[in-house]
GROMACS .gro file of C-alpha atoms in nm:
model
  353
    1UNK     CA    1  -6.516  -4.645  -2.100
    2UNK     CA    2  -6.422  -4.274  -2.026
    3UNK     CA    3  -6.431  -4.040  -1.712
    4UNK     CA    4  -6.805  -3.978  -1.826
    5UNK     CA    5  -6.890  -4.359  -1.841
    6UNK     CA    6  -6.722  -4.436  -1.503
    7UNK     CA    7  -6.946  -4.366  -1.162
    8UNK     CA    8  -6.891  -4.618  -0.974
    9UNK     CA    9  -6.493  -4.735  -0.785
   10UNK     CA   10  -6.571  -5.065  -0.988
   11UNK     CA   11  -6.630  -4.889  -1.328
   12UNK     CA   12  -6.294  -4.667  -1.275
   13UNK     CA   13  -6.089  -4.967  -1.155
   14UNK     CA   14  -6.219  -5.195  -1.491
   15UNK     CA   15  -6.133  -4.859  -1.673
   16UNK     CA   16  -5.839  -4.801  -1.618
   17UNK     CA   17  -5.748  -5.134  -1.616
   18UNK     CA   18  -5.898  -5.176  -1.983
   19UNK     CA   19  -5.734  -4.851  -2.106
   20UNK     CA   20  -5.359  -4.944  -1.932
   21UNK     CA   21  -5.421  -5.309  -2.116
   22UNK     CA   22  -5.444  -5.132  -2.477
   23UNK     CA   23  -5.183  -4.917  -2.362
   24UNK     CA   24  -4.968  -5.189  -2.275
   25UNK     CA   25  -5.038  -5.388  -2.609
   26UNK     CA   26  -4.876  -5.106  -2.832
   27UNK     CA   27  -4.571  -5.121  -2.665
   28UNK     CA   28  -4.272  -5.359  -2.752
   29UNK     CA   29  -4.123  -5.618  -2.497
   30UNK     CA   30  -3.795  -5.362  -2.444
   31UNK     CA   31  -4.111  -5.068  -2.364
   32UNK     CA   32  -4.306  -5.343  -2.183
   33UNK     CA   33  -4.014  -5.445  -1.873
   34UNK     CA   34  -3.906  -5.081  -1.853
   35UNK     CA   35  -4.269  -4.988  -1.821
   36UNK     CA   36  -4.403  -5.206  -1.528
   37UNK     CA   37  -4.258  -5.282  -1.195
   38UNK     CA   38  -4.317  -5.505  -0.929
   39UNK     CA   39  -4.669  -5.365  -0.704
   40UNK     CA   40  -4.402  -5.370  -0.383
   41UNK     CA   41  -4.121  -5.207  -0.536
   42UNK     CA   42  -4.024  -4.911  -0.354
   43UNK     CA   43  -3.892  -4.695  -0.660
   44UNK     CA   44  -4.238  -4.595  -0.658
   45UNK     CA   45  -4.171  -4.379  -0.362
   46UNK     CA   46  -3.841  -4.216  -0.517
   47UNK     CA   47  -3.917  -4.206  -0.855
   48UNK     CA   48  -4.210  -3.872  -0.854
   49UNK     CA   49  -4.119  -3.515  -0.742
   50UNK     CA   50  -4.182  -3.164  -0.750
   51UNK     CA   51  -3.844  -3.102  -0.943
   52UNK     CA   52  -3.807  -3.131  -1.336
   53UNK     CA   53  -3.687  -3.483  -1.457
   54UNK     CA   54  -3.354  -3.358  -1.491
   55UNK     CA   55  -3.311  -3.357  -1.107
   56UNK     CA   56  -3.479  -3.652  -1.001
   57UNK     CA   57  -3.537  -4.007  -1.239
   58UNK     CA   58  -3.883  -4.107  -1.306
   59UNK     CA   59  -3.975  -4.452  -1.365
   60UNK     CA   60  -4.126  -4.580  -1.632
   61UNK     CA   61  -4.139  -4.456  -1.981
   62UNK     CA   62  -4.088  -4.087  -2.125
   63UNK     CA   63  -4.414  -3.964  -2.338
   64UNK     CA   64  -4.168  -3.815  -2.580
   65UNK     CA   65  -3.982  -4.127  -2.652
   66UNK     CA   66  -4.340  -4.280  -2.777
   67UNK     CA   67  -4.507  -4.282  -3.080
   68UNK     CA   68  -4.799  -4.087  -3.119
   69UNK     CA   69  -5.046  -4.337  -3.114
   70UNK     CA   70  -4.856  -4.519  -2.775
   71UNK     CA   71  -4.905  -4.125  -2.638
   72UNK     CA   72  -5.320  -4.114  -2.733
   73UNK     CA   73  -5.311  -4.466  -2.520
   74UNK     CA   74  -5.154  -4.373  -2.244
   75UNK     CA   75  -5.325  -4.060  -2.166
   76UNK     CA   76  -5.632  -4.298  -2.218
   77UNK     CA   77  -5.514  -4.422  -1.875
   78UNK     CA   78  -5.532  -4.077  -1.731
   79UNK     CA   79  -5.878  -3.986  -1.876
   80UNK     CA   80  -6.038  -4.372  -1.776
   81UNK     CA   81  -5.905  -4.297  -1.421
   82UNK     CA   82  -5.975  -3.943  -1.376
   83UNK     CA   83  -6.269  -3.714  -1.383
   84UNK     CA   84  -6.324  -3.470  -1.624
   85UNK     CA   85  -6.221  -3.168  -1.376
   86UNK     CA   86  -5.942  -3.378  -1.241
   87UNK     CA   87  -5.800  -3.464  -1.616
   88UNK     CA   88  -5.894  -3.092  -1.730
   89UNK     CA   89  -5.653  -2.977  -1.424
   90UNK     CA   90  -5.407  -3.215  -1.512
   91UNK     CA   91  -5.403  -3.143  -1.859
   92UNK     CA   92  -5.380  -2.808  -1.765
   93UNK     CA   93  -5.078  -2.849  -1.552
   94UNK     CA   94  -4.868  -3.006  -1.847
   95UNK     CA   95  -5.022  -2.738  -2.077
   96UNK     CA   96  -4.861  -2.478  -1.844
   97UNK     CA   97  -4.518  -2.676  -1.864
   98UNK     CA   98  -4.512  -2.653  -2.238
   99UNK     CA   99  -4.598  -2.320  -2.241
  100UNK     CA  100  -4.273  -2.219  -2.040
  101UNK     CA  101  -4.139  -2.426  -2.298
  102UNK     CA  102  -4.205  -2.217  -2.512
  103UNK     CA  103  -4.273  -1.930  -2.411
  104UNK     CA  104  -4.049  -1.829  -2.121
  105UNK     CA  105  -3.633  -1.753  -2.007
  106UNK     CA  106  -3.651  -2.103  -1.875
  107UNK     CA  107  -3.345  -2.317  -1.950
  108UNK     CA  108  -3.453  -2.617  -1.843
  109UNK     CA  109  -3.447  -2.882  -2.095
  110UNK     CA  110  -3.703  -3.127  -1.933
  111UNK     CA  111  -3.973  -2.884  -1.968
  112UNK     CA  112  -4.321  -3.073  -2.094
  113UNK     CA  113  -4.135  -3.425  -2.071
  114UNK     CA  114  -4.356  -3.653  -1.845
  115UNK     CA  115  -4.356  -4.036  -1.743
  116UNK     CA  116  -4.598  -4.302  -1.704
  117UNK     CA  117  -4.534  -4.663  -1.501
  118UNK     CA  118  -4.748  -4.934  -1.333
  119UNK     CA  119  -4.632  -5.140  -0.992
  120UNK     CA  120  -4.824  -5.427  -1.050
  121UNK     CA  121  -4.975  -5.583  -1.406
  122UNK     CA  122  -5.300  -5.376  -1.461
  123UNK     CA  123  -5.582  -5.569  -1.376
  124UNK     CA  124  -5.975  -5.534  -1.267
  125UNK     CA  125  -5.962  -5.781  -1.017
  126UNK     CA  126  -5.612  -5.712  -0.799
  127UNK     CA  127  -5.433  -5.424  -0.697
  128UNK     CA  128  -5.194  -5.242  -0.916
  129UNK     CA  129  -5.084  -4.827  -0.923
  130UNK     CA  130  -5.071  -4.642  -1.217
  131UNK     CA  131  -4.725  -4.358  -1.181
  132UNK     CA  132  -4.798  -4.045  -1.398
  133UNK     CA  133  -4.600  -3.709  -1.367
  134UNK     CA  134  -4.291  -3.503  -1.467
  135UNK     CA  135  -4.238  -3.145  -1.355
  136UNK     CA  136  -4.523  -3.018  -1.161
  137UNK     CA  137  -4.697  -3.294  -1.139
  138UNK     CA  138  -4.715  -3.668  -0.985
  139UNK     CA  139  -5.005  -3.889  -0.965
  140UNK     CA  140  -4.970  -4.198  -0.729
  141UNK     CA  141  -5.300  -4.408  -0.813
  142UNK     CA  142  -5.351  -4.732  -0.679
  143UNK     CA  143  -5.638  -4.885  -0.764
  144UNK     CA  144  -5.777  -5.295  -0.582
  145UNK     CA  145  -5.990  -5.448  -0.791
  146UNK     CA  146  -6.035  -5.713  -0.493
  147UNK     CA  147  -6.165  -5.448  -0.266
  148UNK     CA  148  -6.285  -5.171  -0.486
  149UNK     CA  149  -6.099  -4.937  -0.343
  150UNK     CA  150  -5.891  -4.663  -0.519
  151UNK     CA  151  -5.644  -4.387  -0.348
  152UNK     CA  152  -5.473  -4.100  -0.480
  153UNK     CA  153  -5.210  -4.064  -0.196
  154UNK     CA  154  -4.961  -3.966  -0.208
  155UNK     CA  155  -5.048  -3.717  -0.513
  156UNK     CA  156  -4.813  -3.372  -0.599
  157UNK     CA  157  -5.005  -3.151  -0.814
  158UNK     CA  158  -4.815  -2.799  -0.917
  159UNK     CA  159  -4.861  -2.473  -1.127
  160UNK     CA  160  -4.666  -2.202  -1.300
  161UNK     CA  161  -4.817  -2.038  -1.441
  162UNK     CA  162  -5.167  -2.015  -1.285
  163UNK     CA  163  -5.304  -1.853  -1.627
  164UNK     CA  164  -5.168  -1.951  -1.983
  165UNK     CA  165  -5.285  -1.882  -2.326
  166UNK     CA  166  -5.292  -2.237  -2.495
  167UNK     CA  167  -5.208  -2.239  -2.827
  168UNK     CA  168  -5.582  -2.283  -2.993
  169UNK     CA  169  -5.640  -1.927  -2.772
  170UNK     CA  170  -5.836  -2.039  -2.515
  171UNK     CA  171  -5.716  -1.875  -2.106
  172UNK     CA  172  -5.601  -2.183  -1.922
  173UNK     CA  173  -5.657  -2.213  -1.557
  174UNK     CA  174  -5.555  -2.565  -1.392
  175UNK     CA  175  -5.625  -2.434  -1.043
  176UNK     CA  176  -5.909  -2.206  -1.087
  177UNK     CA  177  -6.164  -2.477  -0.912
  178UNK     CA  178  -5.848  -2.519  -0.587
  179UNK     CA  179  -5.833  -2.181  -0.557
  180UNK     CA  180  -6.204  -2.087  -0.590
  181UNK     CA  181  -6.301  -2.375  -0.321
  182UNK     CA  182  -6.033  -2.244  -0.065
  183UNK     CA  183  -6.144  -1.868  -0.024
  184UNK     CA  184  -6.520  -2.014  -0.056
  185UNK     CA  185  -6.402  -2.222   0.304
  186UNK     CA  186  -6.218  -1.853   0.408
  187UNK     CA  187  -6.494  -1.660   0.306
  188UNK     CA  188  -6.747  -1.866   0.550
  189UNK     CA  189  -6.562  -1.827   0.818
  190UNK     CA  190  -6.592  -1.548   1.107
  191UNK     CA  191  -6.362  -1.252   1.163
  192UNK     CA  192  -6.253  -1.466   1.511
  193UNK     CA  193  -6.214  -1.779   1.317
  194UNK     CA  194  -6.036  -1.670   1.038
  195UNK     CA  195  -5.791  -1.520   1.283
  196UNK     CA  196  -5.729  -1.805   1.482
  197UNK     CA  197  -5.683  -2.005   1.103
  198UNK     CA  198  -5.400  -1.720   0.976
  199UNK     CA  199  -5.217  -1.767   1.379
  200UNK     CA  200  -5.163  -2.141   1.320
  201UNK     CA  201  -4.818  -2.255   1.135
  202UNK     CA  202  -4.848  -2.362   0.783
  203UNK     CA  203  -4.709  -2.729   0.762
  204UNK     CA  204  -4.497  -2.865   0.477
  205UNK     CA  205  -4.438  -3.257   0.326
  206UNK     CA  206  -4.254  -3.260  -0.001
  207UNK     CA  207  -4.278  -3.569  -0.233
  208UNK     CA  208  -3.984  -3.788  -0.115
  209UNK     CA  209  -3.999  -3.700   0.239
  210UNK     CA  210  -4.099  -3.934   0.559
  211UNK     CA  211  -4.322  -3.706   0.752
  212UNK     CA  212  -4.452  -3.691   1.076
  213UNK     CA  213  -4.759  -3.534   0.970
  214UNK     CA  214  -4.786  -3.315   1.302
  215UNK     CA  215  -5.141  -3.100   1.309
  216UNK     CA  216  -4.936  -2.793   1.471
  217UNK     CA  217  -5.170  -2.520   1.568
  218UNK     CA  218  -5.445  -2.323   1.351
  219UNK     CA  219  -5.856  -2.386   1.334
  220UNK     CA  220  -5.965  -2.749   1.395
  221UNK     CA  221  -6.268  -2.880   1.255
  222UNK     CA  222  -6.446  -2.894   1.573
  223UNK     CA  223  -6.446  -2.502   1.543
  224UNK     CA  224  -6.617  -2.507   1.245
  225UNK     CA  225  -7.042  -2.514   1.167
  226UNK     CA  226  -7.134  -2.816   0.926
  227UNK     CA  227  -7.182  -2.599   0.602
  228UNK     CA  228  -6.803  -2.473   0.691
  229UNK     CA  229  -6.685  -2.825   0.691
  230UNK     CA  230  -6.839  -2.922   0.366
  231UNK     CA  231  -6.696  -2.667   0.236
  232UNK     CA  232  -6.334  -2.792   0.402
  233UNK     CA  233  -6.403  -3.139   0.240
  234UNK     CA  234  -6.466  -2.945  -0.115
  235UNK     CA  235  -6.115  -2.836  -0.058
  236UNK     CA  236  -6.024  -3.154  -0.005
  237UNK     CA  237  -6.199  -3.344  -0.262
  238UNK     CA  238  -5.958  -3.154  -0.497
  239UNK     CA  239  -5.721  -3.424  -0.412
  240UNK     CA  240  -5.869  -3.709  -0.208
  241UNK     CA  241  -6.173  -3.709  -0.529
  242UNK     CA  242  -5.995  -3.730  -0.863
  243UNK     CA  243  -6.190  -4.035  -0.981
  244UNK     CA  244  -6.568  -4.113  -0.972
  245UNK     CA  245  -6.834  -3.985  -0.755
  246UNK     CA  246  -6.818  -4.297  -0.524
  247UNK     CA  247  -6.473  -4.340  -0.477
  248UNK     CA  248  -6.465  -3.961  -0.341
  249UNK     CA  249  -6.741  -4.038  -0.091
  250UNK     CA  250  -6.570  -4.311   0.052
  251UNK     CA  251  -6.201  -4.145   0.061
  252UNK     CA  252  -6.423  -3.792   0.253
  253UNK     CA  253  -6.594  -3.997   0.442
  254UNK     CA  254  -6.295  -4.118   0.631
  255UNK     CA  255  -6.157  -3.781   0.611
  256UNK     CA  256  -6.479  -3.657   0.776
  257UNK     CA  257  -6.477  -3.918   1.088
  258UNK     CA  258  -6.177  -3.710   1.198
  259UNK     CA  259  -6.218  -3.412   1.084
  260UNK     CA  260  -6.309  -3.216   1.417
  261UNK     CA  261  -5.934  -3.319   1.560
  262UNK     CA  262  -5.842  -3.227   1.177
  263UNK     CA  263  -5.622  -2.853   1.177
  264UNK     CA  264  -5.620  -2.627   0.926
  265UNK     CA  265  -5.362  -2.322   0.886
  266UNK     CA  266  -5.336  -2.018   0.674
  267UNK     CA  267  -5.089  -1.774   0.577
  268UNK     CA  268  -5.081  -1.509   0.265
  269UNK     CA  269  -5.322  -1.322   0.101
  270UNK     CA  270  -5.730  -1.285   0.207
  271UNK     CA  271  -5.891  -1.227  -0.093
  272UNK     CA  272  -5.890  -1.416  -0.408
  273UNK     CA  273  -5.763  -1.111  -0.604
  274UNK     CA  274  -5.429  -1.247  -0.813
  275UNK     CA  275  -5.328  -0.952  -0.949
  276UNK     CA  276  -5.176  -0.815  -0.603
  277UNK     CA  277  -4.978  -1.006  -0.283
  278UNK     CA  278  -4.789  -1.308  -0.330
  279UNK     CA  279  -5.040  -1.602  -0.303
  280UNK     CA  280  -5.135  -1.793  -0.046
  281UNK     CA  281  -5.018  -2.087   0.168
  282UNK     CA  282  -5.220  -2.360   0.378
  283UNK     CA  283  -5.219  -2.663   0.539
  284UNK     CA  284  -5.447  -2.931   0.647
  285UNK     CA  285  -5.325  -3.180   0.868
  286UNK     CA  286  -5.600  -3.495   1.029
  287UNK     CA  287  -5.532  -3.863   1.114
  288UNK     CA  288  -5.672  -3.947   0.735
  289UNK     CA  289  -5.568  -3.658   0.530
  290UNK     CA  290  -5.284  -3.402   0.482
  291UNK     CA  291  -5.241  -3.145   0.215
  292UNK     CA  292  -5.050  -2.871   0.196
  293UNK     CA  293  -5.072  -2.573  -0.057
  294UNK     CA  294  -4.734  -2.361  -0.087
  295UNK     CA  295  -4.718  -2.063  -0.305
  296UNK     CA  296  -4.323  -2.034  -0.413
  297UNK     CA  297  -4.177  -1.684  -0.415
  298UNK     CA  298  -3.992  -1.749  -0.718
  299UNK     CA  299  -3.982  -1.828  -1.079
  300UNK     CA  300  -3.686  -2.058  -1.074
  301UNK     CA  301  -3.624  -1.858  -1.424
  302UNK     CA  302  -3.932  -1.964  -1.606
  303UNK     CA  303  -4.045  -1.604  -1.661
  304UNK     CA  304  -4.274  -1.463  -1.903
  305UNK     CA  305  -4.372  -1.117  -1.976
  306UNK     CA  306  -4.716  -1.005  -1.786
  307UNK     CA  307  -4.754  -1.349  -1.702
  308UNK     CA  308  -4.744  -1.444  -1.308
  309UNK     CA  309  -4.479  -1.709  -1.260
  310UNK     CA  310  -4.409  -1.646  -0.878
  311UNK     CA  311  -4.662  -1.653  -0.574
  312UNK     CA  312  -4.986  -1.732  -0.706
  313UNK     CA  313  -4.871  -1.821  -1.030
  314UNK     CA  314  -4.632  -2.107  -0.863
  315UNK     CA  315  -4.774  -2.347  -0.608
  316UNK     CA  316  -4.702  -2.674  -0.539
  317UNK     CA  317  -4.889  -2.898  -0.293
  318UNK     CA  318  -4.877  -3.223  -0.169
  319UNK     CA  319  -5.167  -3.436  -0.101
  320UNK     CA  320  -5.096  -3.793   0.180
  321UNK     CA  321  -5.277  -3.968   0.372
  322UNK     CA  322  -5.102  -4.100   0.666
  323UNK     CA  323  -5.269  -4.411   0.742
  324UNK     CA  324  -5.235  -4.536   0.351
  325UNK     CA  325  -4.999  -4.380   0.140
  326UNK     CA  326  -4.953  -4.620  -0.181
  327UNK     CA  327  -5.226  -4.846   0.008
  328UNK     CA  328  -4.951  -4.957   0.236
  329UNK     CA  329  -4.796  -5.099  -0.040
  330UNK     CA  330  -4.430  -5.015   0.020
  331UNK     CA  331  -4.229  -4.742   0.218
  332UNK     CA  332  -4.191  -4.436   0.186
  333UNK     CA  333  -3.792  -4.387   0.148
  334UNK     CA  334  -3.630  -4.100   0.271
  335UNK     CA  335  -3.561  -3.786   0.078
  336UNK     CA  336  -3.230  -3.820  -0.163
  337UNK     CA  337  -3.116  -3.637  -0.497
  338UNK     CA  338  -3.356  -3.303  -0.433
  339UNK     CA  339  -3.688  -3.467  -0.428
  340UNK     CA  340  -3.772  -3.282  -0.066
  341UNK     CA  341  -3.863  -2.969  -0.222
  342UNK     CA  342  -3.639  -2.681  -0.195
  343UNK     CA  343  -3.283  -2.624  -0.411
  344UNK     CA  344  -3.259  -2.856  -0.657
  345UNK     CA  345  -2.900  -3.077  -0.616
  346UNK     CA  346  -2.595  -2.912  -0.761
  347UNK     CA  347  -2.777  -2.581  -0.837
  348UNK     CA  348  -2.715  -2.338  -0.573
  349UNK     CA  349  -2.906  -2.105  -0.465
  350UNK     CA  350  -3.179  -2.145  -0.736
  351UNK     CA  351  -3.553  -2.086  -0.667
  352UNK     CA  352  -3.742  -2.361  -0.600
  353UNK     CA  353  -3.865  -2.497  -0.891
   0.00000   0.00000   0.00000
C-alpha cells in the first residue's frame, strides 16, 4: 500500500507497519538491535535536531551505511506513512541537502546523511514511532494501531535552499505549498489585523528543548472570520496533516476547538516576493498546537552562486503539540550537545545551521 492507497488512520497505520516489516526483514540481527528501541526510551527525544549529524547523534541506522535495496525499503516507510505532498516536501528537503553537497562552500561532511529508527516493534495493532531525519529534517511519527490514532509531534522540518535544480533538471521547491498557504492566511487578513499580527512577538521551540509554549501577544483566532481560520488550519495542516485525509481531520479538529484562544505572530517580509527582504518569521502558539517558522539570517557556509541560502532560502520550524508530544510516550529531555538551535557546540560564532 502507498500514500495513494492509504485514506483512512487505519490504512496508514497497517502501511507503515507493512512497509517498516519488509524493511526490517532485509536487515541483519547487528542492523536489527541498533535499529529499534524500546517505545519508552527517551533517546527518542535527544536523538533528532536541526543541526547536521555531526553535532548531535541520531539513533538508529545511517541510509548511507545500507545497501541499496535496504535504502528503497526504508524510504518505503516514509512514502506508506506520508502523503504525496508531505513525501514530495520531504524528499525535497534531503534533495536540497545533497545539493549543498554538491554544489556549495559547505564543509560539512554530514551533508545528505540521514537516519531512520523505530521505539517500539512496528505493528498494526499497538503503538510504535517511526524516527526519520538528519540535517534539516526530523520526523517524530507515532502511530497506535489500538486507537487509530497517528501524531506527527514533535516534527522539525528545514530548508536551504528554498529553490534547487535537481539533477534530472527539474526547479525544486520543498516549501513552495508552506509558504504559499501562509501569505494566502496574510493576504485575508485586514490592514488592522495584519497590524496587530506583525506587533505580537514571534515565539521560538527548538528540537531538544522543554518549552513552555507561552501564546505571547499577536492576533488570536477569535479575531479572525471563519474563511480566515481555515485558512490558519491550511497553515497548519502543513505539519499537524502529513498522513491521510482522516488522520488530518482529527489532529485540526482538536487544533480548531482552541483555536480562538490560539495566537499567531508575524515578523519579516509582507509579500511573497523571494527575490528581495530576508524572509519571514511566525509563530503559532494554542493549547493543541505550536509551530514556529524562523527564517535564519545566515548560510552557515553552505553558499551557492545566485542561489538563496540565507532568509528565505533557510528556515527551520518546529512543529509540537503540547498536550502529546511523542503521544506521551516519554519526556522530553532538556537541551544538551547543540540540539536547541543556535551555535552549534565547539564552533563559535558560526551561523546557525
Amino acid at each position: 500500500m502507498s500514500t495513494t492507497d492509504a485514506t483512512t488512520t487505519k490504512d496508514t497505520i497497517a502501511a507503515a507497519a507493512a512497509a517498516a516489516e519488509a524493511f526490517l526483514a532485509t536487515l541483519t540481527d547487528e542492523q536489527r538491535e541498533t535499529v529499534v528501541y524500546d517505545y519508552d526510551d527517551e533517546t527518542k527525544t535527544t536523538s533528532w535536531s536541526n543541526f547536521p549529524v555531526t553535532f548531535v547523534e541520531r539513533a538508529g541506522l545511517n541510509l548511507t551505511d545500507l545497501t541499496t535495496e535496504q535504502q528503497a525499503a526504508a524510504l518505503a516507510v516514509l512514502e506508506s506513512l506520508l502523503s504525496e505532498e508531505a513525501y514530495a516536501t520531504v524528499t525535497g528537503i534531503m534533495g536540497g541537502d545533497e545539493y549543498l553537497a554538491e554544489n556549495s562552500s559547505s564543509t560539512e561532511s554530514s551533508l545528505g546523511q540521514y537516519y531512520i529508527a523505530f521505539f517500539g516493534d512496528p505493528s498494526a495493532t499497538s503503538a510504535f514511532e517511526v524516527q526519520f531525519g538528519g540535517h534539516h529534517l526530523g520526523i517524530n511519527a507515532t502511530l497506535d494501531g489500538a486507537t487509530d490514532a497517528i501524531t506527527f509531534a514533535p516534527t522539525h522540518l528545514g530548508i536551504q535552499p528554498a529553490v534547487y535544480t535537481a539533477a534530472d533538471g527539474t526547479e525544486v521547491q520543498p516549501f513552495v505549498g508552506i509558504y504559499t498557504d501562509a501569505f494566502a492566511f496574510f493576504d485575508s487578513l485586514t490592514a488592522e489585523q495584519q497590524a496587530t499580527l506583525t506587533s505580537g512577538e514571534v515565539s521560538t521551540c527548538a528540537p531538544g528543548d522543554t518549552c513552555e509554549f507561552s501564546s505571547g501577544s499577536g492576533l488570536t483566532g477569535a479575531d479572525l472570520t471563519d474563511e480566515q481560520k481555515q485558512l490558519l488550519l491550511d497553515v497548519i495542516a502543513n505539519w499537524a496533516g502529513m498522513a491521510d485525509e482522516e488522520t488530518t481531520a482529527a489532529a485540526l479538529a482538536e487544533i480548531e476547538a482552541t483555536l480562538d484562544k490560539t495566537v499567531i505572530a508575524w515578523s519579516g517580509e509582507t509579500t511573497y516576493d523571494m527575490s528581495t527582504g530576508d524572509g519571514i518569521s511566525f509563530s503559532i502558539s494554542g493549547a493543541n498546537v505550536y509551530v514556529s517558522f524562523q527564517a535564519q539570517q545566515g548560510s552557515a557556509g553552505a553558499d551557492v552562486d545566485g542561489v538563496t541560502t540565507s532568509g528565505w532560502g533557510h528556515v527551520h520550524t518546529i512543529y509540537r503539540d503540547p498536550t502529546n508530544d511523542y503521544a506521551n510516550s516519554a519526556t522530553q529531555q532538556a537541551a544538551t550537545g547543540g540540539m536547541g538551535g543556535g551555535t552549534p557546540p565547539d564552533a563559535g560564532s558560526a551561523p546557525t545551521n
